PDB file of C-alpha atoms and ligand atoms in Angstrom:
ATOM      1  CA  MET A   3       0.000   0.000   0.000  1.00 74.00           C
ATOM      2  CA  TRP A   4       1.275   3.463  -0.857  1.00 89.00           C
ATOM      3  CA  GLN A   5      -0.175   6.891  -0.216  1.00 94.00           C
ATOM      4  CA  THR A   6       0.843  10.287  -1.623  1.00 96.00           C
ATOM      5  CA  ASN A   7      -0.961  13.590  -1.016  1.00 97.00           C
ATOM      6  CA  ALA A   8      -2.049  16.110  -3.611  1.00 97.00           C
ATOM      7  CA  THR A   9      -3.153  19.627  -2.629  1.00 98.00           C
ATOM      8  CA  ALA A  10      -5.398  21.949  -4.613  1.00 98.00           C
ATOM      9  CA  LEU A  11      -4.787  25.684  -4.097  1.00 98.00           C
ATOM     10  CA  ARG A  12      -6.935  28.516  -5.420  1.00 98.00           C
ATOM     11  CA  ALA A  13      -6.647  32.288  -5.602  1.00 98.00           C
ATOM     12  CA  GLY A  14      -8.344  34.967  -7.708  1.00 94.00           C
ATOM     13  CA  GLY A  15     -10.107  32.544 -10.050  1.00 94.00           C
ATOM     14  CA  GLU A  16      -7.053  30.374 -10.708  1.00 98.00           C
ATOM     15  CA  ALA A  17      -6.253  26.990  -9.238  1.00 98.00           C
ATOM     16  CA  MET A  18      -3.219  24.756  -9.079  1.00 98.00           C
ATOM     17  CA  LEU A  19      -2.634  21.132  -8.122  1.00 98.00           C
ATOM     18  CA  VAL A  20       0.453  20.402  -6.010  1.00 98.00           C
ATOM     19  CA  ASP A  21       1.892  16.857  -6.399  1.00 98.00           C
ATOM     20  CA  SER A  22      -0.361  13.923  -7.187  1.00 98.00           C
ATOM     21  CA  PRO A  23      -1.901  10.798  -5.724  1.00 97.00           C
ATOM     22  CA  TYR A  24      -0.369   7.497  -6.816  1.00 97.00           C
ATOM     23  CA  TYR A  25      -3.072   4.956  -7.663  1.00 97.00           C
ATOM     24  CA  PRO A  26      -4.891   5.049 -11.046  1.00 97.00           C
ATOM     25  CA  GLU A  27      -8.332   5.042  -9.370  1.00 96.00           C
ATOM     26  CA  GLU A  28      -7.341   8.062  -7.281  1.00 97.00           C
ATOM     27  CA  LEU A  29      -6.025   9.887 -10.337  1.00 97.00           C
ATOM     28  CA  GLU A  30      -9.288   9.165 -12.113  1.00 97.00           C
ATOM     29  CA  ALA A  31     -11.318  10.533  -9.205  1.00 97.00           C
ATOM     30  CA  VAL A  32      -9.412  13.820  -8.961  1.00 98.00           C
ATOM     31  CA  PRO A  33     -10.768  15.782 -12.000  1.00 98.00           C
ATOM     32  CA  PRO A  34     -14.499  15.419 -11.173  1.00 98.00           C
ATOM     33  CA  LEU A  35     -13.782  16.095  -7.490  1.00 98.00           C
ATOM     34  CA  LEU A  36     -11.912  19.321  -8.234  1.00 98.00           C
ATOM     35  CA  ASP A  37     -14.479  20.350 -10.848  1.00 97.00           C
ATOM     36  CA  ASP A  38     -17.333  19.966  -8.373  1.00 97.00           C
ATOM     37  CA  SER A  39     -15.538  21.935  -5.675  1.00 97.00           C
ATOM     38  CA  GLY A  40     -14.470  24.815  -7.938  1.00 97.00           C
ATOM     39  CA  PHE A  41     -10.786  23.875  -7.803  1.00 98.00           C
ATOM     40  CA  ALA A  42     -10.312  22.673 -11.419  1.00 98.00           C
ATOM     41  CA  PRO A  43      -6.595  23.359 -11.890  1.00 98.00           C
ATOM     42  CA  ASP A  44      -5.006  25.633 -14.482  1.00 97.00           C
ATOM     43  CA  ALA A  45      -1.528  24.321 -13.713  1.00 97.00           C
ATOM     44  CA  LEU A  46       0.344  21.485 -12.034  1.00 98.00           C
ATOM     45  CA  ILE A  47       3.378  21.730  -9.793  1.00 98.00           C
ATOM     46  CA  ALA A  48       5.504  19.099  -8.028  1.00 98.00           C
ATOM     47  CA  THR A  49       7.538  19.499  -4.826  1.00 98.00           C
ATOM     48  CA  HIS A  50      10.312  17.191  -6.054  1.00 98.00           C
ATOM     49  CA  GLY A  51      11.226  14.691  -8.730  1.00 97.00           C
ATOM     50  CA  ASP A  52      10.276  11.400  -7.058  1.00 96.00           C
ATOM     51  CA  PHE A  53       7.995   9.250  -9.199  1.00 95.00           C
ATOM     52  CA  ASP A  54       5.015   9.288  -6.850  1.00 95.00           C
ATOM     53  CA  HIS A  55       4.674  13.103  -6.900  1.00 97.00           C
ATOM     54  CA  LEU A  56       4.742  13.507 -10.678  1.00 97.00           C
ATOM     55  CA  LEU A  57       1.515  11.896 -11.842  1.00 97.00           C
ATOM     56  CA  GLY A  58      -0.638  15.036 -12.168  1.00 97.00           C
ATOM     57  CA  ARG A  59      -0.609  14.815 -15.938  1.00 96.00           C
ATOM     58  CA  VAL A  60      -2.251  11.409 -15.809  1.00 96.00           C
ATOM     59  CA  ALA A  61      -5.304  13.219 -14.401  1.00 96.00           C
ATOM     60  CA  PHE A  62      -4.801  16.423 -16.405  1.00 97.00           C
ATOM     61  CA  PRO A  63      -2.949  15.562 -19.645  1.00 95.00           C
ATOM     62  CA  GLY A  64      -3.474  19.048 -21.091  1.00 95.00           C
ATOM     63  CA  LEU A  65      -1.693  20.963 -18.321  1.00 97.00           C
ATOM     64  CA  ALA A  66       1.956  22.002 -18.037  1.00 96.00           C
ATOM     65  CA  LEU A  67       3.966  20.804 -15.045  1.00 97.00           C
ATOM     66  CA  GLY A  68       5.895  23.354 -12.978  1.00 98.00           C
ATOM     67  CA  LEU A  69       9.131  22.040 -11.460  1.00 98.00           C
ATOM     68  CA  GLY A  70      11.843  23.762  -9.471  1.00 98.00           C
ATOM     69  CA  GLU A  71      15.066  24.290 -11.408  1.00 98.00           C
ATOM     70  CA  PRO A  72      16.902  21.774  -9.161  1.00 97.00           C
ATOM     71  CA  THR A  73      14.350  19.121 -10.164  1.00 98.00           C
ATOM     72  CA  VAL A  74      14.780  19.899 -13.859  1.00 97.00           C
ATOM     73  CA  GLU A  75      18.567  19.596 -13.397  1.00 97.00           C
ATOM     74  CA  ARG A  76      18.084  16.282 -11.608  1.00 97.00           C
ATOM     75  CA  PHE A  77      16.077  14.944 -14.556  1.00 96.00           C
ATOM     76  CA  HIS A  78      18.868  15.987 -16.908  1.00 95.00           C
ATOM     77  CA  ARG A  79      21.396  14.115 -14.753  1.00 95.00           C
ATOM     78  CA  GLU A  80      19.252  10.974 -14.445  1.00 93.00           C
ATOM     79  CA  PRO A  81      17.071  10.733 -17.542  1.00 93.00           C
ATOM     80  CA  GLY A  82      14.330   8.105 -17.229  1.00 94.00           C
ATOM     81  CA  ALA A  83      14.973   7.441 -13.511  1.00 94.00           C
ATOM     82  CA  ALA A  84      11.505   8.548 -12.354  1.00 94.00           C
ATOM     83  CA  GLN A  85       9.896   6.397 -15.051  1.00 95.00           C
ATOM     84  CA  ARG A  86      11.934   3.353 -13.970  1.00 95.00           C
ATOM     85  CA  GLN A  87      11.134   3.901 -10.278  1.00 94.00           C
ATOM     86  CA  LEU A  88       7.425   4.151 -11.096  1.00 96.00           C
ATOM     87  CA  ARG A  89       7.560   0.881 -13.058  1.00 96.00           C
ATOM     88  CA  ASP A  90       9.307  -0.837 -10.117  1.00 96.00           C
ATOM     89  CA  TYR A  91       6.763   0.323  -7.551  1.00 95.00           C
ATOM     90  CA  ASP A  92       3.865  -0.439  -9.871  1.00 96.00           C
ATOM     91  CA  SER A  93       5.034  -4.005 -10.352  1.00 96.00           C
ATOM     92  CA  LYS A  94       5.615  -4.467  -6.601  1.00 94.00           C
ATOM     93  CA  LEU A  95       2.122  -3.141  -5.798  1.00 95.00           C
ATOM     94  CA  TYR A  96       0.426  -4.873  -8.787  1.00 96.00           C
ATOM     95  CA  VAL A  97      -0.629  -1.548 -10.290  1.00 96.00           C
ATOM     96  CA  GLU A  98      -1.474  -1.481 -13.976  1.00 96.00           C
ATOM     97  CA  ARG A  99      -1.432   1.769 -15.959  1.00 96.00           C
ATOM     98  CA  SER A 100      -2.570   2.602 -19.459  1.00 90.00           C
ATOM     99  CA  GLY A 101       0.840   4.016 -20.409  1.00 88.00           C
ATOM    100  CA  PRO A 102       4.295   5.042 -19.206  1.00 88.00           C
ATOM    101  CA  LEU A 103       4.869   8.248 -17.220  1.00 91.00           C
ATOM    102  CA  SER A 104       5.291  11.290 -19.440  1.00 90.00           C
ATOM    103  CA  LEU A 105       6.135  14.670 -17.943  1.00 91.00           C
ATOM    104  CA  GLY A 106       4.872  16.599 -20.951  1.00 91.00           C
ATOM    105  CA  GLN A 107       5.524  20.309 -21.056  1.00 92.00           C
ATOM    106  CA  VAL A 108       7.717  21.300 -18.127  1.00 96.00           C
ATOM    107  CA  GLN A 109       8.115  24.819 -16.773  1.00 97.00           C
ATOM    108  CA  ALA A 110      11.293  25.397 -14.751  1.00 98.00           C
ATOM    109  CA  LEU A 111      10.813  27.651 -11.706  1.00 98.00           C
ATOM    110  CA  PRO A 112      13.620  29.458  -9.832  1.00 98.00           C
ATOM    111  CA  VAL A 113      13.984  28.331  -6.195  1.00 98.00           C
ATOM    112  CA  PRO A 114      13.932  30.347  -3.967  1.00 98.00           C
ATOM    113  CA  GLY A 115      11.305  32.320  -5.798  1.00 98.00           C
ATOM    114  CA  SER A 116       7.581  32.522  -6.280  1.00 98.00           C
ATOM    115  CA  VAL A 117       4.911  31.750  -8.793  1.00 97.00           C
ATOM    116  CA  GLU A 118       1.742  33.715  -9.407  1.00 97.00           C
ATOM    117  CA  LEU A 119      -1.602  32.152  -8.692  1.00 98.00           C
ATOM    118  CA  GLY A 120      -4.498  34.478  -9.539  1.00 97.00           C
ATOM    119  CA  ASP A 121      -4.023  37.589  -7.413  1.00 97.00           C
ATOM    120  CA  GLN A 122      -1.571  35.884  -5.017  1.00 98.00           C
ATOM    121  CA  GLU A 123       2.030  34.690  -4.935  1.00 98.00           C
ATOM    122  CA  LEU A 124       2.920  31.150  -4.056  1.00 98.00           C
ATOM    123  CA  GLU A 125       6.308  31.117  -2.289  1.00 98.00           C
ATOM    124  CA  LEU A 126       8.890  28.511  -3.348  1.00 98.00           C
ATOM    125  CA  HIS A 127      11.548  27.626  -0.768  1.00 98.00           C
ATOM    126  CA  PRO A 128      14.478  25.255  -1.327  1.00 98.00           C
ATOM    127  CA  ALA A 129      14.164  21.820   0.324  1.00 98.00           C
ATOM    128  CA  SER A 130      16.967  19.425  -0.523  1.00 98.00           C
ATOM    129  CA  GLY A 131      18.265  16.680   1.750  1.00 98.00           C
ATOM    130  CA  HIS A 132      15.662  13.976   1.172  1.00 98.00           C
ATOM    131  CA  THR A 133      16.796  14.151  -2.463  1.00 97.00           C
ATOM    132  CA  SER A 134      19.162  16.484  -4.358  1.00 97.00           C
ATOM    133  CA  ASP A 135      16.180  18.615  -5.421  1.00 97.00           C
ATOM    134  CA  GLY A 136      13.011  19.666  -3.636  1.00 98.00           C
ATOM    135  CA  MET A 137      10.986  22.739  -2.795  1.00 98.00           C
ATOM    136  CA  VAL A 138       8.476  23.713  -0.186  1.00 98.00           C
ATOM    137  CA  LEU A 139       5.434  25.698  -1.331  1.00 98.00           C
ATOM    138  CA  PHE A 140       3.875  28.245   0.979  1.00 98.00           C
ATOM    139  CA  ALA A 141       0.444  29.660   0.157  1.00 98.00           C
ATOM    140  CA  ARG A 142       0.784  32.340   2.814  1.00 98.00           C
ATOM    141  CA  TRP A 143      -2.590  33.940   1.977  1.00 98.00           C
ATOM    142  CA  CYS A 144      -4.434  30.828   3.180  1.00 97.00           C
ATOM    143  CA  GLY A 145      -1.817  29.453   5.580  1.00 98.00           C
ATOM    144  CA  VAL A 146      -1.161  26.216   3.657  1.00 98.00           C
ATOM    145  CA  LEU A 147       2.396  24.879   3.571  1.00 98.00           C
ATOM    146  CA  CYS A 148       3.162  21.944   1.237  1.00 98.00           C
ATOM    147  CA  VAL A 149       6.424  20.448   2.457  1.00 98.00           C
ATOM    148  CA  GLY A 150       6.969  17.467   0.149  1.00 98.00           C
ATOM    149  CA  ASP A 151       8.718  14.561   1.849  1.00 97.00           C
ATOM    150  CA  TYR A 152       9.463  16.254   5.183  1.00 98.00           C
ATOM    151  CA  LEU A 153       7.601  16.426   8.521  1.00 98.00           C
ATOM    152  CA  SER A 154       5.540  13.300   7.997  1.00 97.00           C
ATOM    153  CA  ARG A 155       3.764  11.422  10.748  1.00 96.00           C
ATOM    154  CA  VAL A 156       4.293   8.163   8.852  1.00 96.00           C
ATOM    155  CA  GLU A 157       7.820   8.479   7.413  1.00 97.00           C
ATOM    156  CA  ILE A 158      11.178   9.026   9.107  1.00 98.00           C
ATOM    157  CA  PRO A 159      13.703  11.361   7.425  1.00 98.00           C
ATOM    158  CA  TRP A 160      14.683   9.452   4.295  1.00 98.00           C
ATOM    159  CA  ILE A 161      18.096  10.303   2.877  1.00 98.00           C
ATOM    160  CA  SER A 162      17.513   8.859  -0.562  1.00 95.00           C
ATOM    161  CA  GLU A 163      19.892   8.895  -3.501  1.00 92.00           C
ATOM    162  CA  GLY A 164      21.300  12.397  -4.023  1.00 94.00           C
ATOM    163  CA  GLY A 165      20.197  13.542  -0.562  1.00 97.00           C
ATOM    164  CA  SER A 166      22.368  14.422   2.430  1.00 97.00           C
ATOM    165  CA  VAL A 167      21.987  14.796   6.187  1.00 98.00           C
ATOM    166  CA  GLU A 168      23.601  18.232   6.127  1.00 98.00           C
ATOM    167  CA  GLU A 169      21.115  19.540   3.556  1.00 98.00           C
ATOM    168  CA  TYR A 170      18.284  17.784   5.373  1.00 98.00           C
ATOM    169  CA  ARG A 171      19.173  19.708   8.540  1.00 98.00           C
ATOM    170  CA  ALA A 172      19.380  22.993   6.597  1.00 98.00           C
ATOM    171  CA  THR A 173      15.917  22.328   5.171  1.00 98.00           C
ATOM    172  CA  LEU A 174      14.468  21.627   8.630  1.00 98.00           C
ATOM    173  CA  ALA A 175      15.983  24.896   9.870  1.00 98.00           C
ATOM    174  CA  ARG A 176      14.396  26.790   6.964  1.00 98.00           C
ATOM    175  CA  LEU A 177      11.102  25.029   7.586  1.00 98.00           C
ATOM    176  CA  ARG A 178      10.741  26.063  11.227  1.00 98.00           C
ATOM    177  CA  PRO A 179       9.655  29.734  10.689  1.00 98.00           C
ATOM    178  CA  LEU A 180       7.449  28.664   7.767  1.00 98.00           C
ATOM    179  CA  VAL A 181       5.721  26.053   9.933  1.00 98.00           C
ATOM    180  CA  GLU A 182       5.251  28.637  12.683  1.00 98.00           C
ATOM    181  CA  ALA A 183       3.580  30.977  10.178  1.00 98.00           C
ATOM    182  CA  ALA A 184       1.340  28.272   8.667  1.00 98.00           C
ATOM    183  CA  ASP A 185      -2.052  26.908   9.740  1.00 98.00           C
ATOM    184  CA  THR A 186      -1.988  23.634   7.797  1.00 98.00           C
ATOM    185  CA  ILE A 187       1.125  21.671   6.927  1.00 98.00           C
ATOM    186  CA  VAL A 188       0.660  19.079   4.170  1.00 98.00           C
ATOM    187  CA  PRO A 189       3.406  16.447   3.984  1.00 98.00           C
ATOM    188  CA  GLY A 190       3.935  14.255   0.933  1.00 97.00           C
ATOM    189  CA  HIS A 191       2.785  11.198   2.861  1.00 96.00           C
ATOM    190  CA  GLY A 192       0.398  10.855   5.800  1.00 96.00           C
ATOM    191  CA  ALA A 193      -2.239  13.210   7.179  1.00 96.00           C
ATOM    192  CA  PRO A 194      -1.889  17.018   7.192  1.00 98.00           C
ATOM    193  CA  HIS A 195      -1.306  18.625  10.570  1.00 97.00           C
ATOM    194  CA  GLY A 196      -1.298  21.925  12.420  1.00 98.00           C
ATOM    195  CA  SER A 197       1.720  23.957  13.361  1.00 98.00           C
ATOM    196  CA  ASP A 198       2.196  22.408  16.847  1.00 98.00           C
ATOM    197  CA  VAL A 199       2.194  18.825  15.598  1.00 98.00           C
ATOM    198  CA  ALA A 200       4.564  19.728  12.738  1.00 98.00           C
ATOM    199  CA  LEU A 201       6.993  21.398  15.166  1.00 98.00           C
ATOM    200  CA  GLY A 202       6.896  18.240  17.310  1.00 98.00           C
ATOM    201  CA  LEU A 203       7.746  16.140  14.260  1.00 98.00           C
ATOM    202  CA  LEU A 204      10.572  18.530  13.395  1.00 98.00           C
ATOM    203  CA  GLY A 205      12.096  17.956  16.835  1.00 98.00           C
ATOM    204  CA  GLU A 206      11.747  14.170  16.477  1.00 98.00           C
ATOM    205  CA  ASP A 207      13.349  14.330  13.041  1.00 98.00           C
ATOM    206  CA  LEU A 208      16.369  16.221  14.400  1.00 98.00           C
ATOM    207  CA  GLU A 209      16.763  13.588  17.141  1.00 98.00           C
ATOM    208  CA  TYR A 210      16.575  10.853  14.536  1.00 98.00           C
ATOM    209  CA  LEU A 211      19.245  12.554  12.394  1.00 98.00           C
ATOM    210  CA  ASP A 212      21.511  12.731  15.494  1.00 98.00           C
ATOM    211  CA  ALA A 213      21.101   8.973  16.005  1.00 98.00           C
ATOM    212  CA  LEU A 214      21.708   8.350  12.316  1.00 98.00           C
ATOM    213  CA  GLU A 215      24.928  10.346  12.376  1.00 98.00           C
ATOM    214  CA  ARG A 216      26.067   8.443  15.468  1.00 97.00           C
ATOM    215  CA  GLY A 217      25.662   5.336  13.315  1.00 97.00           C
ATOM    216  CA  GLU A 218      23.137   3.703  15.659  1.00 97.00           C
ATOM    217  CA  GLU A 219      21.869   0.500  14.123  1.00 96.00           C
ATOM    218  CA  ARG A 220      18.663   0.268  16.135  1.00 96.00           C
ATOM    219  CA  PRO A 221      17.762   3.813  17.197  1.00 97.00           C
ATOM    220  CA  ARG A 222      14.464   4.546  18.874  1.00 95.00           C
ATOM    221  CA  LEU A 223      12.173   5.589  16.035  1.00 97.00           C
ATOM    222  CA  PRO A 224       9.453   8.166  16.776  1.00 96.00           C
ATOM    223  CA  GLN A 225       6.054   6.916  17.874  1.00 93.00           C
ATOM    224  CA  GLY A 226       3.909   5.926  14.901  1.00 93.00           C
ATOM    225  CA  ARG A 227       6.968   5.618  12.674  1.00 96.00           C
ATOM    226  CA  ASP A 228       8.495   2.500  14.161  1.00 95.00           C
ATOM    227  CA  SER A 229       7.567  -0.066  11.509  1.00 95.00           C
ATOM    228  CA  ARG A 230       9.442  -2.641   9.505  1.00 95.00           C
ATOM    229  CA  PHE A 231       9.397  -0.465   6.412  1.00 94.00           C
ATOM    230  CA  GLN A 232      10.722   2.548   8.350  1.00 97.00           C
ATOM    231  CA  ARG A 233      13.497   0.300   9.735  1.00 97.00           C
ATOM    232  CA  SER A 234      14.396  -0.570   6.151  1.00 97.00           C
ATOM    233  CA  ILE A 235      14.604   3.160   5.336  1.00 97.00           C
ATOM    234  CA  HIS A 236      16.935   3.531   8.334  1.00 98.00           C
ATOM    235  CA  THR A 237      19.174   0.749   6.984  1.00 97.00           C
ATOM    236  CA  GLU A 238      19.278   2.552   3.615  1.00 97.00           C
ATOM    237  CA  ASN A 239      20.087   5.841   5.415  1.00 98.00           C
ATOM    238  CA  LEU A 240      22.936   4.215   7.367  1.00 97.00           C
ATOM    239  CA  ALA A 241      24.494   2.958   4.150  1.00 95.00           C
ATOM    240  CA  ARG A 242      24.385   6.476   2.726  1.00 93.00           C
ATOM    241  CA  VAL A 243      25.787   8.450   5.684  1.00 90.00           C
TER     242      VAL A 243
HETATM  243 ZN1  LIG B 585       7.422  10.841  -1.740  1.00 81.75          ZN
END
């Protein structure tokens, strides 16, 4: 079972979809849902270049996909990697799709920077560490902060290929004032939370990174994140540090 969040944002008559769900049935359900609620998107945007955040065009094939410049650079360095990862996960989870992942028209966005949405500006903040790329999106006008694969109640800090503990720590430090200014924090995986819960997770994540850097083989994992799969992420992290 896999679960990835998508967030619809709206301002001044324009809407945007951040990231994407993973399963075909979910992707099929998104367009009518957003239509009915007045959030039919004019554009797509992804927090980072991992396969499970890039499927917006499956639901909205006509829309361009906004990516941070670091993500575009990552795709140039590893052409086809996201497509291969998606195929691997699909086969593991017995997911069938009508075609391969295509990114379509990509718009590169400077990070740090901002992108216009209707009469508002969506802030783009750098967020590497989990991967070599990554950005956090802050819709300050409505208090929604989309953090990508950070501050999750279900996932420990994952230093995946291209990521680093040092950059992960820098991202957490940048996140703190944003989390304090936000009302709703939406992680890539697991339920959204308020500022207090997100700050608690941030503290737990820093403690975990300390244990990781000490090379602990069986550290105490935070409550709710101590599962076999999270232990396997820890083993992968240890090999990378
Ligand atoms: Zn992810």
